[in-house]
mmCIF file of N, CA and C in Angstrom:
data_model
loop_
_atom_site.group_PDB
_atom_site.id
_atom_site.type_symbol
_atom_site.label_atom_id
_atom_site.label_comp_id
_atom_site.label_asym_id
_atom_site.label_seq_id
_atom_site.Cartn_x
_atom_site.Cartn_y
_atom_site.Cartn_z
ATOM 1 N N MET A 252 -44.819 47.044 -15.281
ATOM 2 C CA MET A 252 -44.309 46.586 -16.725
ATOM 3 C C MET A 252 -45.351 46.273 -17.497
ATOM 4 N N ASN A 253 -46.388 45.263 -17.234
ATOM 5 C CA ASN A 253 -47.182 44.455 -18.119
ATOM 6 C C ASN A 253 -48.293 45.592 -19.243
ATOM 7 N N HIS A 254 -48.036 46.651 -19.250
ATOM 8 C CA HIS A 254 -48.281 47.293 -19.777
ATOM 9 C C HIS A 254 -47.890 47.882 -21.374
ATOM 10 N N LEU A 255 -46.351 47.912 -21.374
ATOM 11 C CA LEU A 255 -45.478 48.296 -21.713
ATOM 12 C C LEU A 255 -45.819 47.499 -23.058
ATOM 13 N N VAL A 256 -45.735 46.543 -23.109
ATOM 14 C CA VAL A 256 -45.781 45.285 -23.733
ATOM 15 C C VAL A 256 -46.324 45.922 -25.479
ATOM 16 N N PRO A 257 -47.889 45.365 -24.687
ATOM 17 C CA PRO A 257 -49.036 45.779 -26.159
ATOM 18 C C PRO A 257 -49.150 47.374 -26.814
ATOM 19 N N GLU A 258 -48.435 48.520 -25.767
ATOM 20 C CA GLU A 258 -48.125 49.247 -26.051
ATOM 21 C C GLU A 258 -46.468 49.367 -27.325
ATOM 22 N N GLN A 259 -45.785 48.642 -26.873
ATOM 23 C CA GLN A 259 -45.278 48.886 -28.020
ATOM 24 C C GLN A 259 -45.174 47.899 -29.439
ATOM 25 N N MET A 260 -46.143 46.864 -29.184
ATOM 26 C CA MET A 260 -46.276 45.975 -29.695
ATOM 27 C C MET A 260 -47.235 46.776 -30.563
ATOM 28 N N PHE A 261 -48.052 47.579 -30.564
ATOM 29 C CA PHE A 261 -49.261 48.262 -31.006
ATOM 30 C C PHE A 261 -49.518 49.468 -31.691
ATOM 31 N N SER A 262 -48.734 49.994 -30.659
ATOM 32 C CA SER A 262 -48.159 51.269 -31.113
ATOM 33 C C SER A 262 -47.574 51.479 -33.256
ATOM 34 N N THR A 263 -47.827 52.638 -33.556
ATOM 35 C CA THR A 263 -47.059 53.115 -34.700
ATOM 36 C C THR A 263 -46.606 54.255 -34.648
ATOM 37 N N GLU A 264 -46.016 55.263 -35.760
ATOM 38 C CA GLU A 264 -45.146 56.122 -35.301
ATOM 39 C C GLU A 264 -46.318 57.173 -35.928
ATOM 40 N N THR A 265 -47.846 56.965 -36.123
ATOM 41 C CA THR A 265 -48.622 58.271 -35.910
ATOM 42 C C THR A 265 -49.582 57.966 -34.962
ATOM 43 N N GLU A 266 -49.480 56.799 -34.200
ATOM 44 C CA GLU A 266 -51.069 56.368 -33.085
ATOM 45 C C GLU A 266 -50.386 55.347 -32.198
ATOM 46 N N LYS A 267 -50.109 56.628 -31.306
ATOM 47 C CA LYS A 267 -49.737 55.281 -30.466
ATOM 48 C C LYS A 267 -51.055 54.501 -28.642
ATOM 49 N N ALA A 268 -50.747 53.001 -28.748
ATOM 50 C CA ALA A 268 -51.718 52.067 -28.904
ATOM 51 C C ALA A 268 -51.316 52.646 -26.918
ATOM 52 N N GLN A 269 -52.164 52.200 -26.217
ATOM 53 C CA GLN A 269 -52.524 52.979 -24.598
ATOM 54 C C GLN A 269 -53.278 50.987 -24.209
ATOM 55 N N GLY A 270 -51.808 50.504 -23.543
ATOM 56 C CA GLY A 270 -52.213 49.176 -22.714
ATOM 57 C C GLY A 270 -52.793 49.126 -20.989
ATOM 58 N N ILE A 271 -52.599 48.469 -20.558
ATOM 59 C CA ILE A 271 -53.078 48.870 -19.026
ATOM 60 C C ILE A 271 -52.330 48.179 -18.201
ATOM 61 N N SER A 272 -52.554 47.592 -17.322
ATOM 62 C CA SER A 272 -51.988 46.860 -16.243
ATOM 63 C C SER A 272 -52.292 47.384 -14.729
ATOM 64 N N ALA A 273 -52.405 46.720 -13.293
ATOM 65 C CA ALA A 273 -52.995 47.116 -12.199
ATOM 66 C C ALA A 273 -52.400 48.177 -12.175
ATOM 67 N N VAL A 274 -50.794 48.285 -12.007
ATOM 68 C CA VAL A 274 -49.876 49.079 -11.594
ATOM 69 C C VAL A 274 -50.095 50.430 -12.416
ATOM 70 N N LYS A 275 -50.349 50.385 -13.518
ATOM 71 C CA LYS A 275 -51.000 51.744 -14.459
ATOM 72 C C LYS A 275 -51.804 52.080 -13.682
ATOM 73 N N ALA A 276 -52.913 50.849 -13.825
ATOM 74 C CA ALA A 276 -54.953 51.418 -13.357
ATOM 75 C C ALA A 276 -54.507 52.856 -11.679
ATOM 76 N N LEU A 277 -53.908 51.877 -11.260
ATOM 77 C CA LEU A 277 -53.943 52.509 -9.723
ATOM 78 C C LEU A 277 -52.900 53.830 -9.751
ATOM 79 N N ALA A 278 -51.882 54.185 -10.443
ATOM 80 C CA ALA A 278 -51.076 54.870 -10.848
ATOM 81 C C ALA A 278 -52.273 56.251 -11.436
ATOM 82 N N ILE A 279 -52.496 55.990 -12.780
ATOM 83 C CA ILE A 279 -53.703 56.715 -12.986
ATOM 84 C C ILE A 279 -54.777 57.585 -12.539
ATOM 85 N N ALA A 280 -55.309 56.305 -11.322
ATOM 86 C CA ALA A 280 -56.460 56.892 -10.489
ATOM 87 C C ALA A 280 -56.058 57.577 -8.745
ATOM 88 N N SER A 281 -54.618 58.011 -8.507
ATOM 89 C CA SER A 281 -53.910 58.454 -7.856
ATOM 90 C C SER A 281 -53.760 60.246 -8.461
ATOM 91 N N GLN A 282 -53.439 59.665 -9.881
ATOM 92 C CA GLN A 282 -53.210 60.988 -10.618
ATOM 93 C C GLN A 282 -54.806 61.611 -10.485
ATOM 94 N N GLN A 283 -55.654 60.986 -10.530
ATOM 95 C CA GLN A 283 -56.853 61.967 -10.589
ATOM 96 C C GLN A 283 -57.718 61.912 -9.561
ATOM 97 N N GLY A 284 -56.585 61.929 -7.959
ATOM 98 C CA GLY A 284 -56.950 62.015 -7.273
ATOM 99 C C GLY A 284 -57.833 60.890 -6.160
ATOM 100 N N GLN A 285 -57.960 60.377 -7.063
ATOM 101 C CA GLN A 285 -58.625 59.198 -5.948
ATOM 102 C C GLN A 285 -57.350 58.658 -5.004
ATOM 103 N N LYS A 286 -58.344 58.396 -3.709
ATOM 104 C CA LYS A 286 -57.673 57.674 -2.224
ATOM 105 C C LYS A 286 -57.479 56.019 -2.824
ATOM 106 N N ILE A 287 -55.932 55.580 -2.514
ATOM 107 C CA ILE A 287 -55.088 54.523 -2.920
ATOM 108 C C ILE A 287 -55.196 54.040 -1.015
ATOM 109 N N TRP A 288 -56.015 53.044 -0.873
ATOM 110 C CA TRP A 288 -55.750 52.323 0.321
ATOM 111 C C TRP A 288 -54.395 50.943 0.407
ATOM 112 N N THR A 289 -53.691 50.808 1.101
ATOM 113 C CA THR A 289 -53.317 49.422 1.667
ATOM 114 C C THR A 289 -54.069 49.676 2.611
ATOM 115 N N ILE A 290 -54.066 47.964 2.373
ATOM 116 C CA ILE A 290 -54.655 47.665 3.227
ATOM 117 C C ILE A 290 -54.313 46.213 4.439
ATOM 118 N N THR A 291 -54.133 46.732 6.171
ATOM 119 C CA THR A 291 -53.243 45.613 6.639
ATOM 120 C C THR A 291 -54.152 44.903 7.585
ATOM 121 N N ASN A 292 -53.343 44.552 9.006
ATOM 122 C CA ASN A 292 -54.414 44.019 9.996
ATOM 123 C C ASN A 292 -54.685 45.151 10.769
ATOM 124 N N ASP A 293 -53.522 46.464 10.477
ATOM 125 C CA ASP A 293 -53.469 47.417 11.239
ATOM 126 C C ASP A 293 -54.891 48.848 10.880
ATOM 127 N N ASN A 294 -55.343 48.962 9.135
ATOM 128 C CA ASN A 294 -55.464 49.684 9.568
ATOM 129 C C ASN A 294 -57.451 49.149 8.298
ATOM 130 N N LEU A 295 -57.210 47.932 8.884
ATOM 131 C CA LEU A 295 -58.848 47.158 7.817
ATOM 132 C C LEU A 295 -60.155 47.886 8.849
ATOM 133 N N ASN A 296 -60.394 47.844 9.656
ATOM 134 C CA ASN A 296 -61.666 48.426 10.235
ATOM 135 C C ASN A 296 -61.918 49.567 9.479
ATOM 136 N N LEU A 297 -60.497 50.808 9.873
ATOM 137 C CA LEU A 297 -60.517 52.565 8.956
ATOM 138 C C LEU A 297 -60.813 51.982 7.708
ATOM 139 N N ALA A 298 -60.110 51.678 6.747
ATOM 140 C CA ALA A 298 -60.010 51.301 4.983
ATOM 141 C C ALA A 298 -61.870 50.966 4.939
ATOM 142 N N LEU A 299 -62.277 50.085 5.429
ATOM 143 C CA LEU A 299 -63.153 49.136 5.307
ATOM 144 C C LEU A 299 -64.463 50.412 5.429
ATOM 145 N N SER A 300 -63.980 50.690 6.428
ATOM 146 C CA SER A 300 -65.456 52.397 6.830
ATOM 147 C C SER A 300 -65.416 53.525 5.924
ATOM 148 N N ARG A 301 -64.157 53.197 5.255
ATOM 149 C CA ARG A 301 -64.012 54.148 4.201
ATOM 150 C C ARG A 301 -64.384 54.115 2.783
ATOM 151 N N ILE A 302 -64.255 52.716 2.181
ATOM 152 C CA ILE A 302 -64.482 52.494 0.699
ATOM 153 C C ILE A 302 -65.904 51.928 0.451
ATOM 154 N N ASN A 303 -66.351 51.983 -0.055
ATOM 155 C CA ASN A 303 -67.798 51.916 -0.203
ATOM 156 C C ASN A 303 -67.757 51.242 -1.399
ATOM 157 N N LEU A 304 -67.746 49.347 -0.785
ATOM 158 C CA LEU A 304 -67.646 48.285 -1.548
ATOM 159 C C LEU A 304 -69.095 47.146 -1.195
ATOM 160 N N GLY A 305 -68.834 46.283 -2.512
ATOM 161 C CA GLY A 305 -70.334 45.410 -2.055
ATOM 162 C C GLY A 305 -69.715 44.649 -0.977
ATOM 163 N N ALA A 306 -71.043 43.916 -0.309
ATOM 164 C CA ALA A 306 -70.378 42.966 0.744
ATOM 165 C C ALA A 306 -69.798 41.840 0.350
ATOM 166 N N ASP A 307 -69.733 41.229 -0.861
ATOM 167 C CA ASP A 307 -68.660 40.022 -1.664
ATOM 168 C C ASP A 307 -66.884 40.399 -1.344
ATOM 169 N N ALA A 308 -67.012 42.126 -1.757
ATOM 170 C CA ALA A 308 -65.882 42.224 -1.928
ATOM 171 C C ALA A 308 -64.964 43.090 -0.522
ATOM 172 N N GLU A 309 -65.627 42.909 0.445
ATOM 173 C CA GLU A 309 -65.547 43.823 1.491
ATOM 174 C C GLU A 309 -64.790 42.608 2.680
ATOM 175 N N ASN A 310 -66.202 41.130 2.894
ATOM 176 C CA ASN A 310 -65.836 40.107 3.004
ATOM 177 C C ASN A 310 -64.278 39.500 2.348
ATOM 178 N N ASP A 311 -63.944 39.784 0.815
ATOM 179 C CA ASP A 311 -63.444 38.849 0.431
ATOM 180 C C ASP A 311 -61.746 39.465 0.986
ATOM 181 N N ILE A 312 -62.182 40.681 1.006
ATOM 182 C CA ILE A 312 -60.880 41.770 1.502
ATOM 183 C C ILE A 312 -60.125 41.493 2.775
ATOM 184 N N ARG A 313 -61.921 41.406 3.773
ATOM 185 C CA ARG A 313 -61.383 40.882 5.045
ATOM 186 C C ARG A 313 -60.768 39.231 5.589
ATOM 187 N N ASN A 314 -61.089 38.795 4.352
ATOM 188 C CA ASN A 314 -60.733 37.175 4.986
ATOM 189 C C ASN A 314 -59.604 37.176 4.256
ATOM 190 N N ALA A 315 -58.798 37.793 3.654
ATOM 191 C CA ALA A 315 -57.025 38.115 2.593
ATOM 192 C C ALA A 315 -56.663 38.650 3.858
ATOM 193 N N VAL A 316 -56.955 39.324 4.442
ATOM 194 C CA VAL A 316 -55.921 40.348 5.396
ATOM 195 C C VAL A 316 -55.765 39.664 6.571
ATOM 196 N N ASN A 317 -56.729 39.103 7.232
ATOM 197 C CA ASN A 317 -56.835 38.529 7.708
ATOM 198 C C ASN A 317 -56.326 37.572 8.038
ATOM 199 N N ALA A 318 -55.523 36.361 6.512
ATOM 200 C CA ALA A 318 -55.222 35.717 6.431
ATOM 201 C C ALA A 318 -53.371 36.118 6.137
ATOM 202 N N GLY A 319 -53.360 37.572 6.209
ATOM 203 C CA GLY A 319 -51.797 37.606 6.341
ATOM 204 C C GLY A 319 -51.389 38.260 5.338
ATOM 205 N N LYS A 320 -52.508 38.718 3.982
ATOM 206 C CA LYS A 320 -52.148 38.749 2.786
ATOM 207 C C LYS A 320 -52.442 40.699 3.099
ATOM 208 N N ILE A 321 -51.949 41.209 1.972
ATOM 209 C CA ILE A 321 -52.509 43.509 1.870
ATOM 210 C C ILE A 321 -53.117 43.109 0.713
ATOM 211 N N ALA A 322 -54.422 44.221 1.089
ATOM 212 C CA ALA A 322 -54.789 44.594 0.007
ATOM 213 C C ALA A 322 -55.093 45.764 -0.732
ATOM 214 N N THR A 323 -55.431 46.102 -1.488
ATOM 215 C CA THR A 323 -54.913 47.623 -2.606
ATOM 216 C C THR A 323 -56.577 47.541 -2.864
ATOM 217 N N ALA A 324 -57.529 48.772 -2.501
ATOM 218 C CA ALA A 324 -58.251 49.187 -3.006
ATOM 219 C C ALA A 324 -58.593 51.047 -3.290
ATOM 220 N N HIS A 325 -59.491 51.420 -4.253
ATOM 221 C CA HIS A 325 -58.957 53.575 -4.015
ATOM 222 C C HIS A 325 -60.815 53.557 -3.556
ATOM 223 N N VAL A 326 -60.822 54.623 -3.498
ATOM 224 C CA VAL A 326 -62.464 55.205 -3.137
ATOM 225 C C VAL A 326 -61.776 56.960 -4.676
ATOM 226 N N ILE A 327 -63.451 56.431 -5.053
ATOM 227 C CA ILE A 327 -63.050 57.807 -5.916
ATOM 228 C C ILE A 327 -63.694 59.309 -4.958
#
């Protein structure tokens, strides 16, 4: 819903403003056919083998998941 506030504030009758939020960005990516991964301990190795990220990002995901968190990433 974070994207709605700027859309409502900056839209006019003739021109609609586009706001963005993480949820909206993921929804757009999914609509365009991009694979959205919800990464947990159960699929960590599989997900990282299918996602082409830099070493720093992969380490951040691995550390977060190993600390009990859930990560979300996408593949084009």
